[in-house]
PDB file of C-alpha atoms and ligand atoms in Angstrom:
ATOM      1  CA  GLU A   2       0.000   0.000   0.000  1.00 51.00           C
ATOM      2  CA  MET A   3       2.743   2.358   0.992  1.00 66.00           C
ATOM      3  CA  MET A   4       4.827   1.537  -2.066  1.00 60.00           C
ATOM      4  CA  LYS A   5       1.832   2.207  -4.281  1.00 55.00           C
ATOM      5  CA  GLU A   6       1.339   5.573  -2.654  1.00 67.00           C
ATOM      6  CA  LEU A   7       5.015   6.320  -3.052  1.00 69.00           C
ATOM      7  CA  ALA A   8       4.903   5.299  -6.699  1.00 68.00           C
ATOM      8  CA  GLY A   9       2.028   7.741  -7.243  1.00 91.00           C
ATOM      9  CA  LEU A  10       4.066  10.603  -5.837  1.00 95.00           C
ATOM     10  CA  ASN A  11       7.098   9.656  -7.896  1.00 94.00           C
ATOM     11  CA  GLU A  12       4.981   9.690 -11.009  1.00 95.00           C
ATOM     12  CA  MET A  13       3.691  13.175 -10.189  1.00 97.00           C
ATOM     13  CA  GLU A  14       7.253  14.358  -9.593  1.00 97.00           C
ATOM     14  CA  MET A  15       8.314  13.090 -13.012  1.00 96.00           C
ATOM     15  CA  LYS A  16       5.317  14.561 -14.794  1.00 97.00           C
ATOM     16  CA  ILE A  17       5.772  18.025 -13.277  1.00 98.00           C
ATOM     17  CA  GLN A  18       9.516  17.969 -13.902  1.00 98.00           C
ATOM     18  CA  LYS A  19       8.993  17.104 -17.585  1.00 98.00           C
ATOM     19  CA  ARG A  20       6.058  19.390 -18.249  1.00 98.00           C
ATOM     20  CA  PHE A  21       7.730  22.493 -16.838  1.00 98.00           C
ATOM     21  CA  GLN A  22      11.361  21.527 -17.633  1.00 98.00           C
ATOM     22  CA  LEU A  23      12.618  21.826 -14.083  1.00 98.00           C
ATOM     23  CA  GLN A  24      15.871  20.657 -12.537  1.00 98.00           C
ATOM     24  CA  GLN A  25      14.094  18.488  -9.969  1.00 98.00           C
ATOM     25  CA  VAL A  26      10.714  18.025  -8.265  1.00 98.00           C
ATOM     26  CA  VAL A  27       9.951  16.632  -4.811  1.00 97.00           C
ATOM     27  CA  VAL A  28       6.351  15.897  -3.793  1.00 97.00           C
ATOM     28  CA  VAL A  29       5.636  15.142  -0.127  1.00 96.00           C
ATOM     29  CA  PRO A  30       2.369  13.404   0.864  1.00 95.00           C
ATOM     30  CA  GLY A  31      -0.633  15.402   2.144  1.00 96.00           C
ATOM     31  CA  ASN A  32      -2.054  18.900   2.005  1.00 97.00           C
ATOM     32  CA  SER A  33      -0.313  21.679   3.899  1.00 97.00           C
ATOM     33  CA  ASP A  34      -3.523  23.777   3.908  1.00 97.00           C
ATOM     34  CA  GLU A  35      -5.008  21.203   6.257  1.00 97.00           C
ATOM     35  CA  SER A  36      -2.148  20.011   8.427  1.00 94.00           C
ATOM     36  CA  SER A  37       0.802  21.966   9.716  1.00 94.00           C
ATOM     37  CA  TRP A  38       2.989  18.859   9.773  1.00 96.00           C
ATOM     38  CA  VAL A  39       2.844  18.754   5.963  1.00 97.00           C
ATOM     39  CA  LYS A  40       4.382  22.235   5.856  1.00 97.00           C
ATOM     40  CA  LYS A  41       7.089  20.906   8.168  1.00 97.00           C
ATOM     41  CA  GLU A  42       7.644  18.053   5.712  1.00 97.00           C
ATOM     42  CA  LEU A  43       8.094  20.608   2.923  1.00 98.00           C
ATOM     43  CA  GLY A  44      10.765  22.194   5.110  1.00 98.00           C
ATOM     44  CA  ARG A  45      12.417  18.858   5.755  1.00 97.00           C
ATOM     45  CA  ALA A  46      12.405  17.897   2.063  1.00 97.00           C
ATOM     46  CA  CYS A  47      13.889  21.267   1.122  1.00 98.00           C
ATOM     47  CA  SER A  48      16.572  20.937   3.774  1.00 97.00           C
ATOM     48  CA  SER A  49      17.711  17.516   2.538  1.00 94.00           C
ATOM     49  CA  SER A  50      17.690  18.659  -1.079  1.00 96.00           C
ATOM     50  CA  ILE A  51      19.750  21.768  -0.286  1.00 96.00           C
ATOM     51  CA  LYS A  52      22.296  19.638   1.552  1.00 94.00           C
ATOM     52  CA  LYS A  53      23.057  17.799  -1.709  1.00 92.00           C
ATOM     53  CA  HIS A  54      23.637  21.042  -3.601  1.00 92.00           C
ATOM     54  CA  LEU A  55      25.958  22.813  -1.202  1.00 93.00           C
ATOM     55  CA  VAL A  56      29.680  22.641  -1.917  1.00 92.00           C
ATOM     56  CA  GLY A  57      32.331  25.324  -1.529  1.00 95.00           C
ATOM     57  CA  LYS A  58      31.293  28.899  -0.901  1.00 96.00           C
ATOM     58  CA  ASN A  59      27.672  29.867  -1.376  1.00 97.00           C
ATOM     59  CA  ILE A  60      25.590  32.990  -1.178  1.00 97.00           C
ATOM     60  CA  ILE A  61      22.020  31.976  -0.437  1.00 97.00           C
ATOM     61  CA  ALA A  62      19.215  34.528  -0.930  1.00 96.00           C
ATOM     62  CA  VAL A  63      15.949  33.781   0.878  1.00 95.00           C
ATOM     63  CA  THR A  64      12.447  35.277   0.840  1.00 92.00           C
ATOM     64  CA  GLY A  65       9.819  35.468   3.583  1.00 90.00           C
ATOM     65  CA  GLY A  66       6.577  33.662   4.391  1.00 92.00           C
ATOM     66  CA  THR A  67       5.390  30.823   6.574  1.00 94.00           C
ATOM     67  CA  THR A  68       6.772  28.128   4.252  1.00 97.00           C
ATOM     68  CA  MET A  69      10.239  29.678   4.354  1.00 96.00           C
ATOM     69  CA  ALA A  70       9.911  29.780   8.148  1.00 96.00           C
ATOM     70  CA  ALA A  71       9.275  26.011   8.038  1.00 97.00           C
ATOM     71  CA  VAL A  72      12.378  25.528   5.893  1.00 98.00           C
ATOM     72  CA  ALA A  73      14.475  27.523   8.394  1.00 98.00           C
ATOM     73  CA  GLU A  74      13.135  25.354  11.206  1.00 97.00           C
ATOM     74  CA  MET A  75      14.346  22.184   9.472  1.00 97.00           C
ATOM     75  CA  LEU A  76      17.860  23.236   8.470  1.00 97.00           C
ATOM     76  CA  THR A  77      20.701  21.627  10.430  1.00 96.00           C
ATOM     77  CA  PRO A  78      24.459  22.301  10.947  1.00 95.00           C
ATOM     78  CA  GLU A  79      25.159  19.276   8.731  1.00 93.00           C
ATOM     79  CA  ILE A  80      24.484  21.542   5.776  1.00 90.00           C
ATOM     80  CA  SER A  81      27.648  23.531   6.423  1.00 89.00           C
ATOM     81  CA  GLN A  82      29.912  20.501   6.827  1.00 88.00           C
ATOM     82  CA  LYS A  83      31.226  20.663   3.281  1.00 88.00           C
ATOM     83  CA  SER A  84      30.460  24.280   2.500  1.00 94.00           C
ATOM     84  CA  GLU A  85      30.763  27.845   3.677  1.00 96.00           C
ATOM     85  CA  ASN A  86      27.432  29.646   3.467  1.00 97.00           C
ATOM     86  CA  LEU A  87      26.254  33.207   3.700  1.00 97.00           C
ATOM     87  CA  PHE A  88      22.506  33.817   3.951  1.00 97.00           C
ATOM     88  CA  VAL A  89      21.097  37.110   2.649  1.00 95.00           C
ATOM     89  CA  PRO A  90      17.481  38.277   2.610  1.00 92.00           C
ATOM     90  CA  ALA A  91      16.283  38.569  -0.973  1.00 90.00           C
ATOM     91  CA  ARG A  92      14.302  41.676  -0.071  1.00 81.00           C
ATOM     92  CA  GLY A  93      13.144  43.960   2.724  1.00 66.00           C
ATOM     93  CA  GLY A  94      10.268  43.181   5.059  1.00 56.00           C
ATOM     94  CA  ILE A  95       6.562  42.720   4.475  1.00 52.00           C
ATOM     95  CA  GLY A  96       4.390  44.861   6.733  1.00 53.00           C
ATOM     96  CA  ASN A  97       4.540  44.226  10.441  1.00 54.00           C
ATOM     97  CA  ASP A  98       4.792  40.454  10.389  1.00 64.00           C
ATOM     98  CA  VAL A  99       8.344  40.293  11.751  1.00 68.00           C
ATOM     99  CA  GLU A 100       8.380  36.550  12.347  1.00 70.00           C
ATOM    100  CA  ASN A 101       7.976  35.684   8.676  1.00 82.00           C
ATOM    101  CA  GLN A 102      10.115  38.422   7.169  1.00 87.00           C
ATOM    102  CA  ALA A 103      13.075  37.498   4.995  1.00 89.00           C
ATOM    103  CA  ASN A 104      15.436  39.174   7.497  1.00 90.00           C
ATOM    104  CA  THR A 105      14.193  37.073  10.395  1.00 91.00           C
ATOM    105  CA  ILE A 106      14.182  33.845   8.395  1.00 94.00           C
ATOM    106  CA  CYS A 107      17.649  34.551   7.117  1.00 94.00           C
ATOM    107  CA  ALA A 108      19.018  35.035  10.632  1.00 95.00           C
ATOM    108  CA  LYS A 109      17.317  31.826  11.733  1.00 97.00           C
ATOM    109  CA  MET A 110      18.755  29.854   8.792  1.00 97.00           C
ATOM    110  CA  ALA A 111      22.259  31.098   9.599  1.00 97.00           C
ATOM    111  CA  ASP A 112      21.760  30.249  13.244  1.00 97.00           C
ATOM    112  CA  GLN A 113      20.498  26.722  12.514  1.00 97.00           C
ATOM    113  CA  THR A 114      23.446  25.969  10.215  1.00 97.00           C
ATOM    114  CA  ASN A 115      26.295  27.820  11.992  1.00 95.00           C
ATOM    115  CA  SER A 116      26.595  30.128   8.998  1.00 96.00           C
ATOM    116  CA  GLN A 117      26.920  33.866   8.410  1.00 96.00           C
ATOM    117  CA  HIS A 118      24.105  36.189   7.446  1.00 95.00           C
ATOM    118  CA  ARG A 119      23.464  39.808   6.534  1.00 93.00           C
ATOM    119  CA  VAL A 120      20.429  41.915   7.336  1.00 87.00           C
ATOM    120  CA  PHE A 121      18.704  44.256   4.978  1.00 82.00           C
ATOM    121  CA  HIS A 122      17.051  47.064   6.924  1.00 76.00           C
ATOM    122  CA  ILE A 123      14.870  48.717   4.346  1.00 73.00           C
ATOM    123  CA  PRO A 124      11.124  48.758   3.776  1.00 67.00           C
ATOM    124  CA  ASP A 125       9.713  46.218   1.338  1.00 61.00           C
ATOM    125  CA  GLN A 126       8.467  48.980  -0.930  1.00 66.00           C
ATOM    126  CA  VAL A 127      10.216  52.301  -1.459  1.00 71.00           C
ATOM    127  CA  SER A 128       9.534  55.458  -3.465  1.00 76.00           C
ATOM    128  CA  GLN A 129      11.696  56.461  -6.410  1.00 75.00           C
ATOM    129  CA  GLN A 130      13.303  59.136  -4.261  1.00 79.00           C
ATOM    130  CA  GLY A 131      13.845  56.795  -1.347  1.00 77.00           C
ATOM    131  CA  TYR A 132      15.420  54.259  -3.669  1.00 76.00           C
ATOM    132  CA  LYS A 133      18.136  56.680  -4.763  1.00 79.00           C
ATOM    133  CA  ALA A 134      18.975  57.578  -1.189  1.00 81.00           C
ATOM    134  CA  PHE A 135      19.052  53.925  -0.106  1.00 78.00           C
ATOM    135  CA  ILE A 136      21.340  52.590  -2.802  1.00 79.00           C
ATOM    136  CA  ASN A 137      23.947  55.186  -1.934  1.00 84.00           C
ATOM    137  CA  GLU A 138      24.268  53.820   1.579  1.00 84.00           C
ATOM    138  CA  PRO A 139      27.454  51.681   1.691  1.00 88.00           C
ATOM    139  CA  SER A 140      25.915  49.017   3.966  1.00 84.00           C
ATOM    140  CA  ILE A 141      22.940  48.649   1.629  1.00 85.00           C
ATOM    141  CA  ARG A 142      25.158  48.595  -1.423  1.00 88.00           C
ATOM    142  CA  GLU A 143      27.098  45.696   0.059  1.00 90.00           C
ATOM    143  CA  VAL A 144      23.982  43.626   0.699  1.00 90.00           C
ATOM    144  CA  LEU A 145      22.548  44.462  -2.731  1.00 90.00           C
ATOM    145  CA  GLN A 146      25.755  43.255  -4.332  1.00 92.00           C
ATOM    146  CA  LEU A 147      25.601  40.015  -2.363  1.00 94.00           C
ATOM    147  CA  ILE A 148      21.961  39.488  -3.329  1.00 93.00           C
ATOM    148  CA  SER A 149      22.618  39.860  -7.028  1.00 91.00           C
ATOM    149  CA  SER A 150      25.549  37.453  -6.874  1.00 93.00           C
ATOM    150  CA  ALA A 151      23.641  34.736  -4.998  1.00 96.00           C
ATOM    151  CA  ASN A 152      24.235  31.290  -6.500  1.00 97.00           C
ATOM    152  CA  ILE A 153      21.348  29.765  -4.555  1.00 97.00           C
ATOM    153  CA  VAL A 154      17.857  31.137  -3.934  1.00 97.00           C
ATOM    154  CA  ILE A 155      15.172  29.701  -1.690  1.00 97.00           C
ATOM    155  CA  HIS A 156      11.750  31.255  -2.225  1.00 97.00           C
ATOM    156  CA  GLY A 157       8.051  30.742  -1.566  1.00 96.00           C
ATOM    157  CA  ILE A 158       5.147  31.076  -3.993  1.00 97.00           C
ATOM    158  CA  GLY A 159       1.863  32.647  -2.936  1.00 97.00           C
ATOM    159  CA  GLU A 160      -1.628  33.167  -4.301  1.00 97.00           C
ATOM    160  CA  ALA A 161      -1.755  36.675  -5.759  1.00 97.00           C
ATOM    161  CA  MET A 162      -4.726  38.011  -3.833  1.00 96.00           C
ATOM    162  CA  ALA A 163      -3.697  36.374  -0.564  1.00 94.00           C
ATOM    163  CA  MET A 164      -0.307  38.073  -0.840  1.00 93.00           C
ATOM    164  CA  ALA A 165      -1.841  41.422  -1.796  1.00 92.00           C
ATOM    165  CA  LYS A 166      -3.992  41.228   1.309  1.00 91.00           C
ATOM    166  CA  ARG A 167      -1.048  40.300   3.503  1.00 87.00           C
ATOM    167  CA  ARG A 168       0.807  43.352   2.201  1.00 82.00           C
ATOM    168  CA  ASN A 169      -2.056  45.741   2.930  1.00 82.00           C
ATOM    169  CA  THR A 170      -2.152  46.606  -0.771  1.00 87.00           C
ATOM    170  CA  SER A 171      -4.265  49.648  -1.670  1.00 89.00           C
ATOM    171  CA  GLN A 172      -7.677  49.190  -3.279  1.00 94.00           C
ATOM    172  CA  SER A 173      -6.503  50.657  -6.586  1.00 93.00           C
ATOM    173  CA  GLU A 174      -3.532  48.299  -6.740  1.00 92.00           C
ATOM    174  CA  CYS A 175      -5.803  45.339  -5.848  1.00 95.00           C
ATOM    175  CA  ASP A 176      -8.151  46.382  -8.661  1.00 96.00           C
ATOM    176  CA  LYS A 177      -5.206  46.415 -11.042  1.00 96.00           C
ATOM    177  CA  LEU A 178      -4.235  42.883  -9.971  1.00 97.00           C
ATOM    178  CA  ILE A 179      -7.804  41.648 -10.506  1.00 97.00           C
ATOM    179  CA  GLN A 180      -8.047  43.385 -13.869  1.00 98.00           C
ATOM    180  CA  ASN A 181      -4.772  41.827 -15.014  1.00 98.00           C
ATOM    181  CA  LYS A 182      -5.872  38.404 -13.693  1.00 98.00           C
ATOM    182  CA  ALA A 183      -2.927  37.961 -11.351  1.00 98.00           C
ATOM    183  CA  VAL A 184      -2.930  34.458  -9.839  1.00 98.00           C
ATOM    184  CA  ALA A 185       0.554  33.989  -8.413  1.00 98.00           C
ATOM    185  CA  GLU A 186       3.169  35.938  -6.498  1.00 95.00           C
ATOM    186  CA  ALA A 187       6.857  35.319  -5.855  1.00 94.00           C
ATOM    187  CA  PHE A 188       9.573  37.737  -4.605  1.00 90.00           C
ATOM    188  CA  GLY A 189       7.419  40.799  -5.267  1.00 88.00           C
ATOM    189  CA  TYR A 190       6.348  39.851  -8.801  1.00 93.00           C
ATOM    190  CA  TYR A 191       2.745  39.034  -9.696  1.00 96.00           C
ATOM    191  CA  PHE A 192       2.036  36.568 -12.544  1.00 98.00           C
ATOM    192  CA  ASN A 193      -1.077  35.689 -14.570  1.00 98.00           C
ATOM    193  CA  GLU A 194      -2.062  32.098 -15.395  1.00 98.00           C
ATOM    194  CA  ASN A 195       0.341  32.080 -18.355  1.00 97.00           C
ATOM    195  CA  GLY A 196       3.257  32.960 -16.117  1.00 98.00           C
ATOM    196  CA  GLU A 197       3.524  36.501 -17.468  1.00 98.00           C
ATOM    197  CA  VAL A 198       4.497  39.307 -15.088  1.00 97.00           C
ATOM    198  CA  VAL A 199       1.467  41.571 -14.684  1.00 97.00           C
ATOM    199  CA  HIS A 200       2.678  43.659 -11.765  1.00 94.00           C
ATOM    200  CA  LYS A 201       5.871  44.204  -9.830  1.00 89.00           C
ATOM    201  CA  LEU A 202       6.434  45.924  -6.510  1.00 82.00           C
ATOM    202  CA  SER A 203       9.040  48.643  -6.598  1.00 69.00           C
ATOM    203  CA  THR A 204      11.341  46.815  -4.270  1.00 70.00           C
ATOM    204  CA  ILE A 205      15.046  46.931  -3.693  1.00 76.00           C
ATOM    205  CA  GLY A 206      16.761  43.583  -3.862  1.00 84.00           C
ATOM    206  CA  PHE A 207      16.232  40.392  -5.791  1.00 88.00           C
ATOM    207  CA  GLN A 208      14.891  40.773  -9.338  1.00 90.00           C
ATOM    208  CA  LEU A 209      13.596  38.333 -11.936  1.00 92.00           C
ATOM    209  CA  GLU A 210      16.782  38.863 -13.994  1.00 91.00           C
ATOM    210  CA  ASP A 211      18.787  37.667 -10.989  1.00 92.00           C
ATOM    211  CA  LEU A 212      16.692  34.511 -10.818  1.00 93.00           C
ATOM    212  CA  MET A 213      17.510  33.622 -14.415  1.00 92.00           C
ATOM    213  CA  LYS A 214      21.236  33.478 -13.666  1.00 92.00           C
ATOM    214  CA  THR A 215      21.010  31.657 -10.329  1.00 95.00           C
ATOM    215  CA  LYS A 216      22.523  28.174 -10.356  1.00 95.00           C
ATOM    216  CA  ASP A 217      20.038  26.464  -8.048  1.00 97.00           C
ATOM    217  CA  VAL A 218      16.602  27.897  -7.302  1.00 98.00           C
ATOM    218  CA  PHE A 219      14.556  26.189  -4.590  1.00 98.00           C
ATOM    219  CA  ALA A 220      10.846  27.010  -4.908  1.00 98.00           C
ATOM    220  CA  VAL A 221       8.934  25.742  -1.877  1.00 98.00           C
ATOM    221  CA  ALA A 222       5.133  25.901  -1.825  1.00 98.00           C
ATOM    222  CA  GLY A 223       2.286  23.495  -1.120  1.00 98.00           C
ATOM    223  CA  GLY A 224      -1.393  23.192  -0.249  1.00 98.00           C
ATOM    224  CA  PHE A 225      -4.486  22.649  -2.402  1.00 98.00           C
ATOM    225  CA  SER A 226      -5.162  26.407  -2.438  1.00 98.00           C
ATOM    226  CA  LYS A 227      -1.838  27.138  -4.170  1.00 98.00           C
ATOM    227  CA  GLY A 228      -2.144  24.627  -7.038  1.00 98.00           C
ATOM    228  CA  LYS A 229      -3.118  27.181  -9.652  1.00 98.00           C
ATOM    229  CA  ALA A 230      -0.615  29.777  -8.442  1.00 98.00           C
ATOM    230  CA  ILE A 231       2.263  27.309  -8.553  1.00 98.00           C
ATOM    231  CA  GLN A 232       1.235  26.081 -12.007  1.00 98.00           C
ATOM    232  CA  ALA A 233       1.207  29.662 -13.310  1.00 98.00           C
ATOM    233  CA  TYR A 234       4.561  30.526 -11.773  1.00 98.00           C
ATOM    234  CA  LEU A 235       6.204  27.354 -13.122  1.00 98.00           C
ATOM    235  CA  LYS A 236       5.494  28.495 -16.677  1.00 97.00           C
ATOM    236  CA  ARG A 237       7.962  31.278 -16.017  1.00 96.00           C
ATOM    237  CA  ALA A 238      10.359  29.518 -13.635  1.00 97.00           C
ATOM    238  CA  PRO A 239      13.968  28.971 -14.801  1.00 97.00           C
ATOM    239  CA  ASN A 240      15.160  25.420 -15.612  1.00 97.00           C
ATOM    240  CA  SER A 241      17.405  25.632 -12.562  1.00 98.00           C
ATOM    241  CA  THR A 242      14.279  25.361 -10.372  1.00 98.00           C
ATOM    242  CA  ILE A 243      13.989  22.611  -7.796  1.00 98.00           C
ATOM    243  CA  LEU A 244      10.323  22.503  -6.802  1.00 98.00           C
ATOM    244  CA  ILE A 245       9.414  21.225  -3.354  1.00 98.00           C
ATOM    245  CA  THR A 246       5.649  20.799  -3.087  1.00 98.00           C
ATOM    246  CA  ASP A 247       2.945  18.587  -1.599  1.00 97.00           C
ATOM    247  CA  GLU A 248       0.485  16.090  -3.032  1.00 96.00           C
ATOM    248  CA  ALA A 249      -2.548  18.405  -2.915  1.00 97.00           C
ATOM    249  CA  ALA A 250      -0.746  21.197  -4.790  1.00 98.00           C
ATOM    250  CA  ALA A 251       0.809  18.712  -7.236  1.00 98.00           C
ATOM    251  CA  LYS A 252      -2.672  17.618  -8.361  1.00 97.00           C
ATOM    252  CA  GLY A 253      -3.543  21.242  -9.106  1.00 97.00           C
ATOM    253  CA  ILE A 254      -0.210  21.844 -10.864  1.00 98.00           C
ATOM    254  CA  LEU A 255      -0.902  18.926 -13.226  1.00 97.00           C
ATOM    255  CA  LYS A 256      -4.472  19.984 -13.976  1.00 93.00           C
ATOM    256  CA  GLU A 257      -5.070  21.187 -17.530  1.00 80.00           C
ATOM    257  CA  ILE A 258      -6.343  24.745 -17.876  1.00 66.00           C
TER     258      ILE A 258
HETATM  259  O1  G3H B   7       5.796  34.943  -1.955  1.00 82.78           O
HETATM  260  C1  G3H B   7       5.073  34.077  -1.465  1.00 82.78           C
HETATM  261  C2  G3H B   7       5.014  33.930  -0.023  1.00 82.78           C
HETATM  262  O2  G3H B   7       6.291  33.899   0.467  1.00 82.78           O
HETATM  263  C3  G3H B   7       4.255  32.707   0.395  1.00 82.78           C
HETATM  264  O3  G3H B   7       4.025  32.770   1.777  1.00 82.78           O
HETATM  265  O4  G3H B   7       4.637  30.528   2.610  1.00 82.78           O
HETATM  266  O5  G3H B   7       3.275  32.072   3.997  1.00 82.78           O
HETATM  267  O6  G3H B   7       2.286  31.003   1.950  1.00 82.78           O
HETATM  268  P1  G3H B   7       3.533  31.513   2.621  1.00 82.78           P
END
C-alpha cells in the first residue's frame, strides 16, 4: 500500500519535472492547507535537497513567508559541513509580520546551520526618491551586491490576492491585480495564469533577472489552495528550479487549464 502511494508521488514528480522543464521536483504526501505537519515536511524535504547542492562557498538569498519559516526550522548544521554559506534576505520586510520576514528567516537559517548572514534594513516597498537615497548607503550597497551574486535562492510562492492582502495593498492596486488576472506571487512579482508578469512591486533587492542566472533555485510551496498559483509561476520559472511541493498542490499543478 505504501509503495503504491510512493509510486504515485514519484509519477507526479516526473510529470511536473517534464512538463515544466525543471531541474528536480519533490512531492511530499498530504495537504499543507489542512495540516501543519505537511508544511514541516516541505521544510524537511527542502533541507535535505539543499544539503546535496551545497559545496564550496555559497551565497544563499531567501524570501519570507510561513513556508520559508518552516524551511528555516528544518535546516541543520550538517548543511555547512562541506560548505561555507552566507545567507542574505532577498528583499526587505513585508508589513509588520516580523516573524515571517526574509530578514528574520535569514538570521534563523544562519543560526540553525552555523553560517553567516546579513540583514537588509529597508522597507519592502520604497519610493523612487527613497530608492536613490538607499542605494547610496554603503551598507545597503554591500547587501545588494551580495543578493545579485547569490548562486542559490530559496523562495516561496503565494496566491496573488492572498499576498496582496497580507501586504495591505491599496484598493486601486488590488483592482489592477484583478483586472490583469494575477494568480501567483513570488519575490514581489505578480504573474497571470500564463506565467507573465502583470505587476511588480518597486522593491530593492532580488529581481527576476537575478533569478535567471542563479545556479540552483529552490521554490517551496504546497497546499491545495496554491495549485493554480504554482502552475502559473512554473510556466515562467527557470530550468534551474527545484520545486518542493505537496500532493494536494501537485494535483492542481498537473491539472489542464
Ligand atoms: O511569496 C510568497 C510567499 O512567500 C508565500 O508565503 O509561505 O506564507 O504562503 P507563505
